[in-house]
């Protein structure tokens, strides 16, 4: 298998290629003065090769998506036999239906464009709605980084018998997965999203966390508002140490500061989105899925 590592996931792509003992296709990347991307594979042909293009689509997501389309279509033009788009953070995945009449259905449009570029399989990590992604007829494998995140807390001795909490009941499976590693029990913080404003509020719900260590898991930390509110609530419920964990640390603006000021000991994320808190690598997970 040949691995093309896009500019947004250069390091991750290299690590995946190394673990797979696959060949890395170097990509020359330049930004034109007007912001457009120039990309060139340092190979003449990918004839009859199975190719995986690794490119996350965290902000600036529109630019990174265009780069992903260009890379996949280029692999197609160079004769690849199969193209797998490895998109650790799949942008626009929260717009997974038309919540209001007349809205765009972003995820559907992106998958259609990937198909047009010759992609036959998509690999994501904790995509917001994997079942929606799968419904467009492309083979889609959604991997979970939650056990790796949970293991970080265990192996670094950061918590003792920690309770694993998800943000929202819908994500309870995250807490259950984490609990298979941390084994201190699991539950969820009750959340409700206003479909018009997008603002998430917490609902009153009793949590049995008094004098316990707690790790709160979410797929994405964007503005950090939801996590900061949850940390505050869990602290108020009597928890001892509270950590924030997420797969995709977008960490927009002052989010990191506001979560720490709400009482979190630390924030731990993965390299699905390279950031200062990306302490856990998903490379082994992706390599296994591609092997
Ligand atoms: C929501 O559906 C997601 O799972 C996250 O909870 C949300 O994206 C977090 O957003 P923010 O950090 O802006 O509160």
PDB file of C-alpha atoms and ligand atoms in Angstrom:
ATOM      1  CA  UNK A   1       0.000   0.000   0.000  1.00  0.00           C
ATOM      2  CA  UNK A   2       1.179   3.546  -0.736  1.00  0.00           C
ATOM      3  CA  UNK A   3       0.472   6.298   1.761  1.00  0.00           C
ATOM      4  CA  UNK A   4      -0.023   9.866   0.617  1.00  0.00           C
ATOM      5  CA  UNK A   5       0.199  12.131   3.612  1.00  0.00           C
ATOM      6  CA  UNK A   6      -1.574  15.413   3.093  1.00  0.00           C
ATOM      7  CA  UNK A   7      -0.200  18.702   4.457  1.00  0.00           C
ATOM      8  CA  UNK A   8      -2.686  18.701   7.350  1.00  0.00           C
ATOM      9  CA  UNK A   9      -1.580  15.266   8.620  1.00  0.00           C
ATOM     10  CA  UNK A  10       2.032  15.057   7.457  1.00  0.00           C
ATOM     11  CA  UNK A  11       3.411  13.561  10.683  1.00  0.00           C
ATOM     12  CA  UNK A  12       0.495  11.184  11.229  1.00  0.00           C
ATOM     13  CA  UNK A  13       0.723   9.930   7.626  1.00  0.00           C
ATOM     14  CA  UNK A  14       4.457   9.253   8.026  1.00  0.00           C
ATOM     15  CA  UNK A  15       3.911   7.301  11.248  1.00  0.00           C
ATOM     16  CA  UNK A  16       1.131   5.259   9.637  1.00  0.00           C
ATOM     17  CA  UNK A  17       3.375   4.457   6.639  1.00  0.00           C
ATOM     18  CA  UNK A  18       6.200   3.423   8.980  1.00  0.00           C
ATOM     19  CA  UNK A  19       3.959   1.133  11.038  1.00  0.00           C
ATOM     20  CA  UNK A  20       2.565  -0.439   7.878  1.00  0.00           C
ATOM     21  CA  UNK A  21       5.985  -0.730   6.264  1.00  0.00           C
ATOM     22  CA  UNK A  22       4.219   0.914   3.340  1.00  0.00           C
ATOM     23  CA  UNK A  23       5.760   3.384   0.943  1.00  0.00           C
ATOM     24  CA  UNK A  24       5.226   7.053   1.668  1.00  0.00           C
ATOM     25  CA  UNK A  25       4.500   9.163  -1.404  1.00  0.00           C
ATOM     26  CA  UNK A  26       6.097  12.553  -0.744  1.00  0.00           C
ATOM     27  CA  UNK A  27       3.854  15.488  -1.482  1.00  0.00           C
ATOM     28  CA  UNK A  28       5.299  18.860  -2.329  1.00  0.00           C
ATOM     29  CA  UNK A  29       3.018  21.539  -0.932  1.00  0.00           C
ATOM     30  CA  UNK A  30       3.083  25.286  -1.491  1.00  0.00           C
ATOM     31  CA  UNK A  31       0.520  27.979  -0.832  1.00  0.00           C
ATOM     32  CA  UNK A  32       0.130  30.514  -3.631  1.00  0.00           C
ATOM     33  CA  UNK A  33       0.131  34.175  -2.535  1.00  0.00           C
ATOM     34  CA  UNK A  34      -3.667  34.255  -2.901  1.00  0.00           C
ATOM     35  CA  UNK A  35      -4.055  31.243  -0.585  1.00  0.00           C
ATOM     36  CA  UNK A  36      -4.677  28.533  -3.187  1.00  0.00           C
ATOM     37  CA  UNK A  37      -2.861  25.207  -2.684  1.00  0.00           C
ATOM     38  CA  UNK A  38      -0.228  23.757  -5.013  1.00  0.00           C
ATOM     39  CA  UNK A  39       0.324  20.011  -4.503  1.00  0.00           C
ATOM     40  CA  UNK A  40       2.613  17.665  -6.381  1.00  0.00           C
ATOM     41  CA  UNK A  41       3.267  13.970  -5.805  1.00  0.00           C
ATOM     42  CA  UNK A  42       6.904  13.048  -6.155  1.00  0.00           C
ATOM     43  CA  UNK A  43       6.026  10.048  -8.278  1.00  0.00           C
ATOM     44  CA  UNK A  44       5.003   9.627 -11.896  1.00  0.00           C
ATOM     45  CA  UNK A  45       2.562   6.792 -11.517  1.00  0.00           C
ATOM     46  CA  UNK A  46       0.439   5.006  -8.973  1.00  0.00           C
ATOM     47  CA  UNK A  47      -0.721   2.470 -11.543  1.00  0.00           C
ATOM     48  CA  UNK A  48      -2.468  -0.503  -9.936  1.00  0.00           C
ATOM     49  CA  UNK A  49      -1.522   0.621  -6.439  1.00  0.00           C
ATOM     50  CA  UNK A  50      -3.768   0.647  -3.394  1.00  0.00           C
ATOM     51  CA  UNK A  51      -3.436   4.176  -2.073  1.00  0.00           C
ATOM     52  CA  UNK A  52      -4.430   5.707   1.266  1.00  0.00           C
ATOM     53  CA  UNK A  53      -4.599   9.495   1.436  1.00  0.00           C
ATOM     54  CA  UNK A  54      -4.246  10.732   5.035  1.00  0.00           C
ATOM     55  CA  UNK A  55      -5.572  14.243   5.539  1.00  0.00           C
ATOM     56  CA  UNK A  56      -7.489  15.595   8.501  1.00  0.00           C
ATOM     57  CA  UNK A  57      -9.978  18.376   7.846  1.00  0.00           C
ATOM     58  CA  UNK A  58      -9.857  20.431  11.020  1.00  0.00           C
ATOM     59  CA  UNK A  59      -9.790  24.246  10.633  1.00  0.00           C
ATOM     60  CA  UNK A  60      -9.134  25.748   8.151  1.00  0.00           C
ATOM     61  CA  UNK A  61     -11.522  23.010   7.069  1.00  0.00           C
ATOM     62  CA  UNK A  62     -12.571  24.407   3.681  1.00  0.00           C
ATOM     63  CA  UNK A  63      -8.952  24.653   2.539  1.00  0.00           C
ATOM     64  CA  UNK A  64      -8.094  21.203   3.899  1.00  0.00           C
ATOM     65  CA  UNK A  65     -11.130  19.661   2.239  1.00  0.00           C
ATOM     66  CA  UNK A  66     -10.139  21.102  -1.124  1.00  0.00           C
ATOM     67  CA  UNK A  67      -6.614  19.715  -0.588  1.00  0.00           C
ATOM     68  CA  UNK A  68      -8.145  16.311   0.211  1.00  0.00           C
ATOM     69  CA  UNK A  69     -10.192  16.364  -3.019  1.00  0.00           C
ATOM     70  CA  UNK A  70      -7.112  17.398  -5.030  1.00  0.00           C
ATOM     71  CA  UNK A  71      -4.955  14.636  -3.492  1.00  0.00           C
ATOM     72  CA  UNK A  72      -7.544  11.882  -4.038  1.00  0.00           C
ATOM     73  CA  UNK A  73      -8.330  12.973  -7.591  1.00  0.00           C
ATOM     74  CA  UNK A  74      -4.612  13.134  -8.363  1.00  0.00           C
ATOM     75  CA  UNK A  75      -4.128   9.573  -7.083  1.00  0.00           C
ATOM     76  CA  UNK A  76      -7.038   8.565  -9.343  1.00  0.00           C
ATOM     77  CA  UNK A  77      -5.492  10.303 -12.370  1.00  0.00           C
ATOM     78  CA  UNK A  78      -2.154   8.585 -11.680  1.00  0.00           C
ATOM     79  CA  UNK A  79      -3.850   5.209 -12.011  1.00  0.00           C
ATOM     80  CA  UNK A  80      -4.444   4.070  -8.414  1.00  0.00           C
ATOM     81  CA  UNK A  81      -6.387   0.811  -8.226  1.00  0.00           C
ATOM     82  CA  UNK A  82      -8.149   1.811  -5.007  1.00  0.00           C
ATOM     83  CA  UNK A  83      -8.232   4.999  -2.974  1.00  0.00           C
ATOM     84  CA  UNK A  84      -8.974   5.150   0.734  1.00  0.00           C
ATOM     85  CA  UNK A  85      -9.497   8.589   2.209  1.00  0.00           C
ATOM     86  CA  UNK A  86      -8.261   8.536   5.808  1.00  0.00           C
ATOM     87  CA  UNK A  87      -9.914  11.587   7.344  1.00  0.00           C
ATOM     88  CA  UNK A  88      -9.264  11.474  11.108  1.00  0.00           C
ATOM     89  CA  UNK A  89     -11.413  14.556  11.753  1.00  0.00           C
ATOM     90  CA  UNK A  90     -14.241  14.688   9.256  1.00  0.00           C
ATOM     91  CA  UNK A  91     -15.263  18.329   8.875  1.00  0.00           C
ATOM     92  CA  UNK A  92     -18.909  19.372   8.769  1.00  0.00           C
ATOM     93  CA  UNK A  93     -19.939  16.098  10.373  1.00  0.00           C
ATOM     94  CA  UNK A  94     -22.165  17.876  12.870  1.00  0.00           C
ATOM     95  CA  UNK A  95     -24.417  19.028  10.004  1.00  0.00           C
ATOM     96  CA  UNK A  96     -25.591  15.441   9.596  1.00  0.00           C
ATOM     97  CA  UNK A  97     -29.159  16.243   8.544  1.00  0.00           C
ATOM     98  CA  UNK A  98     -31.326  19.157   7.566  1.00  0.00           C
ATOM     99  CA  UNK A  99     -32.269  20.423  11.026  1.00  0.00           C
ATOM    100  CA  UNK A 100     -34.344  23.223   9.431  1.00  0.00           C
ATOM    101  CA  UNK A 101     -36.037  23.477   6.043  1.00  0.00           C
ATOM    102  CA  UNK A 102     -33.725  24.829   3.333  1.00  0.00           C
ATOM    103  CA  UNK A 103     -30.469  24.006   5.116  1.00  0.00           C
ATOM    104  CA  UNK A 104     -27.542  22.373   3.349  1.00  0.00           C
ATOM    105  CA  UNK A 105     -26.764  18.722   4.135  1.00  0.00           C
ATOM    106  CA  UNK A 106     -23.002  19.211   4.371  1.00  0.00           C
ATOM    107  CA  UNK A 107     -21.848  15.644   5.083  1.00  0.00           C
ATOM    108  CA  UNK A 108     -23.732  14.293   2.065  1.00  0.00           C
ATOM    109  CA  UNK A 109     -22.152  16.858  -0.259  1.00  0.00           C
ATOM    110  CA  UNK A 110     -18.636  16.077   0.969  1.00  0.00           C
ATOM    111  CA  UNK A 111     -19.078  12.319   0.536  1.00  0.00           C
ATOM    112  CA  UNK A 112     -20.455  12.898  -3.011  1.00  0.00           C
ATOM    113  CA  UNK A 113     -17.349  14.930  -3.857  1.00  0.00           C
ATOM    114  CA  UNK A 114     -15.022  12.241  -2.463  1.00  0.00           C
ATOM    115  CA  UNK A 115     -16.784   9.641  -4.634  1.00  0.00           C
ATOM    116  CA  UNK A 116     -16.282  11.884  -7.685  1.00  0.00           C
ATOM    117  CA  UNK A 117     -12.542  11.947  -6.860  1.00  0.00           C
ATOM    118  CA  UNK A 118     -12.327   8.144  -7.036  1.00  0.00           C
ATOM    119  CA  UNK A 119     -12.544   7.355  -3.324  1.00  0.00           C
ATOM    120  CA  UNK A 120     -13.906   3.875  -2.593  1.00  0.00           C
ATOM    121  CA  UNK A 121     -13.468   3.791   1.167  1.00  0.00           C
ATOM    122  CA  UNK A 122     -13.427   6.322   3.972  1.00  0.00           C
ATOM    123  CA  UNK A 123     -11.700   5.805   7.318  1.00  0.00           C
ATOM    124  CA  UNK A 124     -12.642   8.216  10.093  1.00  0.00           C
ATOM    125  CA  UNK A 125     -12.010   8.388  13.829  1.00  0.00           C
ATOM    126  CA  UNK A 126     -15.024   8.964  16.057  1.00  0.00           C
ATOM    127  CA  UNK A 127     -16.904  10.785  13.338  1.00  0.00           C
ATOM    128  CA  UNK A 128     -19.847  12.680  14.730  1.00  0.00           C
ATOM    129  CA  UNK A 129     -22.469  10.503  12.993  1.00  0.00           C
ATOM    130  CA  UNK A 130     -20.853   7.397  11.523  1.00  0.00           C
ATOM    131  CA  UNK A 131     -24.222   5.884  10.630  1.00  0.00           C
ATOM    132  CA  UNK A 132     -25.058   8.936   8.502  1.00  0.00           C
ATOM    133  CA  UNK A 133     -21.632   8.758   6.814  1.00  0.00           C
ATOM    134  CA  UNK A 134     -22.261   5.091   6.038  1.00  0.00           C
ATOM    135  CA  UNK A 135     -25.640   5.776   4.500  1.00  0.00           C
ATOM    136  CA  UNK A 136     -24.207   7.226   1.259  1.00  0.00           C
ATOM    137  CA  UNK A 137     -23.024   3.891  -0.176  1.00  0.00           C
ATOM    138  CA  UNK A 138     -19.253   4.227   0.327  1.00  0.00           C
ATOM    139  CA  UNK A 139     -17.494   1.727   2.559  1.00  0.00           C
ATOM    140  CA  UNK A 140     -16.875   3.694   5.762  1.00  0.00           C
ATOM    141  CA  UNK A 141     -14.903   2.479   8.769  1.00  0.00           C
ATOM    142  CA  UNK A 142     -15.223   4.617  11.850  1.00  0.00           C
ATOM    143  CA  UNK A 143     -12.524   3.835  14.414  1.00  0.00           C
ATOM    144  CA  UNK A 144     -12.690   4.707  18.076  1.00  0.00           C
ATOM    145  CA  UNK A 145      -9.820   6.432  19.849  1.00  0.00           C
ATOM    146  CA  UNK A 146     -11.663   6.436  23.190  1.00  0.00           C
ATOM    147  CA  UNK A 147      -9.913   3.315  24.604  1.00  0.00           C
ATOM    148  CA  UNK A 148      -6.530   4.847  23.656  1.00  0.00           C
ATOM    149  CA  UNK A 149      -7.473   8.073  25.441  1.00  0.00           C
ATOM    150  CA  UNK A 150      -8.670   6.185  28.518  1.00  0.00           C
ATOM    151  CA  UNK A 151      -5.466   4.180  28.510  1.00  0.00           C
ATOM    152  CA  UNK A 152      -3.437   7.392  28.584  1.00  0.00           C
ATOM    153  CA  UNK A 153      -4.975   8.283  31.970  1.00  0.00           C
ATOM    154  CA  UNK A 154      -4.454   4.742  33.275  1.00  0.00           C
ATOM    155  CA  UNK A 155      -0.884   4.266  32.080  1.00  0.00           C
ATOM    156  CA  UNK A 156       0.245   7.708  33.287  1.00  0.00           C
ATOM    157  CA  UNK A 157      -1.324   7.092  36.717  1.00  0.00           C
ATOM    158  CA  UNK A 158      -3.318  10.330  36.469  1.00  0.00           C
ATOM    159  CA  UNK A 159      -6.510   8.969  38.020  1.00  0.00           C
ATOM    160  CA  UNK A 160      -7.600   6.263  40.451  1.00  0.00           C
ATOM    161  CA  UNK A 161     -10.815   4.245  39.863  1.00  0.00           C
ATOM    162  CA  UNK A 162     -12.031   7.087  37.691  1.00  0.00           C
ATOM    163  CA  UNK A 163     -15.658   7.504  36.686  1.00  0.00           C
ATOM    164  CA  UNK A 164     -15.976   7.918  32.901  1.00  0.00           C
ATOM    165  CA  UNK A 165     -18.587  10.438  31.795  1.00  0.00           C
ATOM    166  CA  UNK A 166     -19.832  11.245  28.308  1.00  0.00           C
ATOM    167  CA  UNK A 167     -21.260  14.563  27.256  1.00  0.00           C
ATOM    168  CA  UNK A 168     -24.868  13.754  26.437  1.00  0.00           C
ATOM    169  CA  UNK A 169     -26.799  10.498  26.633  1.00  0.00           C
ATOM    170  CA  UNK A 170     -26.316   9.845  22.907  1.00  0.00           C
ATOM    171  CA  UNK A 171     -22.570   9.522  23.498  1.00  0.00           C
ATOM    172  CA  UNK A 172     -22.924   7.126  26.453  1.00  0.00           C
ATOM    173  CA  UNK A 173     -21.125   4.440  24.444  1.00  0.00           C
ATOM    174  CA  UNK A 174     -17.953   6.618  24.743  1.00  0.00           C
ATOM    175  CA  UNK A 175     -18.200   6.434  28.519  1.00  0.00           C
ATOM    176  CA  UNK A 176     -18.831   2.676  28.372  1.00  0.00           C
ATOM    177  CA  UNK A 177     -15.789   2.156  26.124  1.00  0.00           C
ATOM    178  CA  UNK A 178     -13.614   4.251  28.441  1.00  0.00           C
ATOM    179  CA  UNK A 179     -14.913   2.310  31.416  1.00  0.00           C
ATOM    180  CA  UNK A 180     -13.679  -0.929  29.905  1.00  0.00           C
ATOM    181  CA  UNK A 181     -10.202   0.531  30.555  1.00  0.00           C
ATOM    182  CA  UNK A 182     -10.712   2.742  33.645  1.00  0.00           C
ATOM    183  CA  UNK A 183     -13.246   0.466  35.379  1.00  0.00           C
ATOM    184  CA  UNK A 184     -14.621   3.026  37.836  1.00  0.00           C
ATOM    185  CA  UNK A 185     -18.177   3.074  36.454  1.00  0.00           C
ATOM    186  CA  UNK A 186     -19.734   5.301  33.806  1.00  0.00           C
ATOM    187  CA  UNK A 187     -22.563   7.756  33.295  1.00  0.00           C
ATOM    188  CA  UNK A 188     -23.383  10.863  31.251  1.00  0.00           C
ATOM    189  CA  UNK A 189     -23.763  14.576  31.792  1.00  0.00           C
ATOM    190  CA  UNK A 190     -27.151  15.559  30.418  1.00  0.00           C
ATOM    191  CA  UNK A 191     -26.992  18.127  27.596  1.00  0.00           C
ATOM    192  CA  UNK A 192     -29.533  19.808  25.337  1.00  0.00           C
ATOM    193  CA  UNK A 193     -28.637  21.654  22.126  1.00  0.00           C
ATOM    194  CA  UNK A 194     -30.697  24.583  20.871  1.00  0.00           C
ATOM    195  CA  UNK A 195     -31.089  23.838  17.130  1.00  0.00           C
ATOM    196  CA  UNK A 196     -31.368  27.501  16.214  1.00  0.00           C
ATOM    197  CA  UNK A 197     -28.451  28.949  18.167  1.00  0.00           C
ATOM    198  CA  UNK A 198     -26.376  25.745  18.450  1.00  0.00           C
ATOM    199  CA  UNK A 199     -25.774  26.571  22.125  1.00  0.00           C
ATOM    200  CA  UNK A 200     -25.614  23.552  24.426  1.00  0.00           C
ATOM    201  CA  UNK A 201     -27.100  23.816  27.918  1.00  0.00           C
ATOM    202  CA  UNK A 202     -26.667  21.327  30.746  1.00  0.00           C
ATOM    203  CA  UNK A 203     -29.726  19.733  32.341  1.00  0.00           C
ATOM    204  CA  UNK A 204     -29.894  18.920  36.059  1.00  0.00           C
ATOM    205  CA  UNK A 205     -28.981  15.288  36.659  1.00  0.00           C
ATOM    206  CA  UNK A 206     -27.604  13.634  39.756  1.00  0.00           C
ATOM    207  CA  UNK A 207     -24.083  12.239  39.328  1.00  0.00           C
ATOM    208  CA  UNK A 208     -22.430   9.872  41.804  1.00  0.00           C
ATOM    209  CA  UNK A 209     -18.973  11.415  41.673  1.00  0.00           C
ATOM    210  CA  UNK A 210     -18.401  12.679  45.234  1.00  0.00           C
ATOM    211  CA  UNK A 211     -14.711  12.294  46.142  1.00  0.00           C
ATOM    212  CA  UNK A 212     -14.078  10.398  42.913  1.00  0.00           C
ATOM    213  CA  UNK A 213     -11.698  11.070  40.036  1.00  0.00           C
ATOM    214  CA  UNK A 214     -13.585  11.772  36.822  1.00  0.00           C
ATOM    215  CA  UNK A 215     -12.699  11.874  33.130  1.00  0.00           C
ATOM    216  CA  UNK A 216     -15.225  13.589  30.848  1.00  0.00           C
ATOM    217  CA  UNK A 217     -15.079  12.348  27.242  1.00  0.00           C
ATOM    218  CA  UNK A 218     -16.340  14.167  24.154  1.00  0.00           C
ATOM    219  CA  UNK A 219     -15.722  13.693  20.450  1.00  0.00           C
ATOM    220  CA  UNK A 220     -14.975  17.360  19.746  1.00  0.00           C
ATOM    221  CA  UNK A 221     -13.889  20.325  21.831  1.00  0.00           C
ATOM    222  CA  UNK A 222     -14.534  23.348  19.660  1.00  0.00           C
ATOM    223  CA  UNK A 223     -15.334  26.562  21.538  1.00  0.00           C
ATOM    224  CA  UNK A 224     -14.945  24.568  24.743  1.00  0.00           C
ATOM    225  CA  UNK A 225     -18.247  25.918  26.093  1.00  0.00           C
ATOM    226  CA  UNK A 226     -19.872  22.498  26.571  1.00  0.00           C
ATOM    227  CA  UNK A 227     -16.828  20.949  28.256  1.00  0.00           C
ATOM    228  CA  UNK A 228     -16.238  23.967  30.509  1.00  0.00           C
ATOM    229  CA  UNK A 229     -19.861  23.831  31.735  1.00  0.00           C
ATOM    230  CA  UNK A 230     -19.594  20.086  32.313  1.00  0.00           C
ATOM    231  CA  UNK A 231     -16.329  20.376  34.256  1.00  0.00           C
ATOM    232  CA  UNK A 232     -17.887  23.056  36.489  1.00  0.00           C
ATOM    233  CA  UNK A 233     -20.978  20.902  37.066  1.00  0.00           C
ATOM    234  CA  UNK A 234     -18.971  17.768  37.884  1.00  0.00           C
ATOM    235  CA  UNK A 235     -16.787  19.730  40.292  1.00  0.00           C
ATOM    236  CA  UNK A 236     -19.911  21.160  41.950  1.00  0.00           C
ATOM    237  CA  UNK A 237     -21.162  17.582  42.309  1.00  0.00           C
ATOM    238  CA  UNK A 238     -18.187  16.880  44.579  1.00  0.00           C
ATOM    239  CA  UNK A 239     -15.646  15.215  42.259  1.00  0.00           C
ATOM    240  CA  UNK A 240     -12.009  15.182  43.355  1.00  0.00           C
ATOM    241  CA  UNK A 241      -9.961  15.474  40.143  1.00  0.00           C
ATOM    242  CA  UNK A 242     -11.655  16.184  36.802  1.00  0.00           C
ATOM    243  CA  UNK A 243      -9.945  15.714  33.429  1.00  0.00           C
ATOM    244  CA  UNK A 244     -11.297  16.677  29.995  1.00  0.00           C
ATOM    245  CA  UNK A 245     -10.623  14.226  27.154  1.00  0.00           C
ATOM    246  CA  UNK A 246     -11.547  14.532  23.520  1.00  0.00           C
ATOM    247  CA  UNK A 247     -10.709  12.876  20.238  1.00  0.00           C
ATOM    248  CA  UNK A 248     -10.706  16.086  18.198  1.00  0.00           C
ATOM    249  CA  UNK A 249      -9.188  19.055  20.045  1.00  0.00           C
ATOM    250  CA  UNK A 250     -10.149  21.916  17.751  1.00  0.00           C
ATOM    251  CA  UNK A 251      -9.657  24.261  20.720  1.00  0.00           C
ATOM    252  CA  UNK A 252     -10.930  27.439  19.128  1.00  0.00           C
ATOM    253  CA  UNK A 253      -9.998  30.777  20.751  1.00  0.00           C
ATOM    254  CA  UNK A 254      -9.808  30.735  24.532  1.00  0.00           C
ATOM    255  CA  UNK A 255     -11.372  27.291  24.930  1.00  0.00           C
ATOM    256  CA  UNK A 256      -8.357  25.710  26.602  1.00  0.00           C
ATOM    257  CA  UNK A 257      -8.129  28.494  29.154  1.00  0.00           C
ATOM    258  CA  UNK A 258     -11.842  28.414  29.934  1.00  0.00           C
ATOM    259  CA  UNK A 259     -11.864  24.619  30.500  1.00  0.00           C
ATOM    260  CA  UNK A 260      -8.859  24.831  32.829  1.00  0.00           C
ATOM    261  CA  UNK A 261     -10.411  27.799  34.645  1.00  0.00           C
ATOM    262  CA  UNK A 262     -13.569  25.736  35.152  1.00  0.00           C
ATOM    263  CA  UNK A 263     -11.543  23.345  37.267  1.00  0.00           C
ATOM    264  CA  UNK A 264     -10.117  20.715  34.885  1.00  0.00           C
ATOM    265  CA  UNK A 265      -6.704  19.338  35.847  1.00  0.00           C
ATOM    266  CA  UNK A 266      -5.765  19.043  32.179  1.00  0.00           C
ATOM    267  CA  UNK A 267      -7.107  18.418  28.677  1.00  0.00           C
ATOM    268  CA  UNK A 268      -5.998  15.370  26.700  1.00  0.00           C
ATOM    269  CA  UNK A 269      -6.686  14.937  22.986  1.00  0.00           C
ATOM    270  CA  UNK A 270      -5.415  12.950  20.005  1.00  0.00           C
ATOM    271  CA  UNK A 271      -3.399  13.779  16.899  1.00  0.00           C
ATOM    272  CA  UNK A 272      -6.534  13.484  14.739  1.00  0.00           C
ATOM    273  CA  UNK A 273      -6.185  17.243  15.140  1.00  0.00           C
ATOM    274  CA  UNK A 274      -2.604  18.328  15.823  1.00  0.00           C
ATOM    275  CA  UNK A 275      -2.656  20.654  18.860  1.00  0.00           C
ATOM    276  CA  UNK A 276      -0.741  21.332  22.084  1.00  0.00           C
ATOM    277  CA  UNK A 277      -2.957  18.781  23.903  1.00  0.00           C
ATOM    278  CA  UNK A 278      -2.629  16.000  21.275  1.00  0.00           C
ATOM    279  CA  UNK A 279      -0.849  13.574  23.565  1.00  0.00           C
ATOM    280  CA  UNK A 280      -2.351  10.370  22.168  1.00  0.00           C
ATOM    281  CA  UNK A 281      -1.557   9.126  18.657  1.00  0.00           C
ATOM    282  CA  UNK A 282      -4.173   7.380  16.541  1.00  0.00           C
ATOM    283  CA  UNK A 283      -1.476   6.081  14.145  1.00  0.00           C
ATOM    284  CA  UNK A 284      -1.620   2.468  15.464  1.00  0.00           C
ATOM    285  CA  UNK A 285      -5.415   2.475  15.117  1.00  0.00           C
ATOM    286  CA  UNK A 286      -5.279   3.700  11.505  1.00  0.00           C
ATOM    287  CA  UNK A 287      -2.418   1.361  10.593  1.00  0.00           C
ATOM    288  CA  UNK A 288      -4.431  -1.604  11.892  1.00  0.00           C
ATOM    289  CA  UNK A 289      -7.484  -0.567   9.870  1.00  0.00           C
ATOM    290  CA  UNK A 290      -5.425  -0.260   6.676  1.00  0.00           C
ATOM    291  CA  UNK A 291      -3.328  -3.395   7.187  1.00  0.00           C
TER     292      UNK A 291
HETATM  293  C1  LIG B   1     -21.641  18.187  19.888  1.00  0.00           C
HETATM  294  O1  LIG B   1     -22.520  17.640  19.288  1.00  0.00           O
HETATM  295  C2  LIG B   1     -20.280  17.635  20.056  1.00  0.00           C
HETATM  296  O2  LIG B   1     -20.285  16.307  20.475  1.00  0.00           O
HETATM  297  C3  LIG B   1     -19.477  18.476  21.047  1.00  0.00           C
HETATM  298  O3  LIG B   1     -20.052  18.358  22.329  1.00  0.00           O
HETATM  299  C4  LIG B   1     -19.495  19.908  20.613  1.00  0.00           C
HETATM  300  O4  LIG B   1     -19.036  20.002  19.303  1.00  0.00           O
HETATM  301  C5  LIG B   1     -18.613  20.759  21.511  1.00  0.00           C
HETATM  302  O5  LIG B   1     -18.684  22.077  21.053  1.00  0.00           O
HETATM  303  P1  LIG B   1     -18.131  23.282  21.917  1.00  0.00           P
HETATM  304  O6  LIG B   1     -16.737  22.929  22.332  1.00  0.00           O
HETATM  305  O7  LIG B   1     -18.176  24.443  20.983  1.00  0.00           O
HETATM  306  O8  LIG B   1     -19.033  23.457  23.085  1.00  0.00           O
END
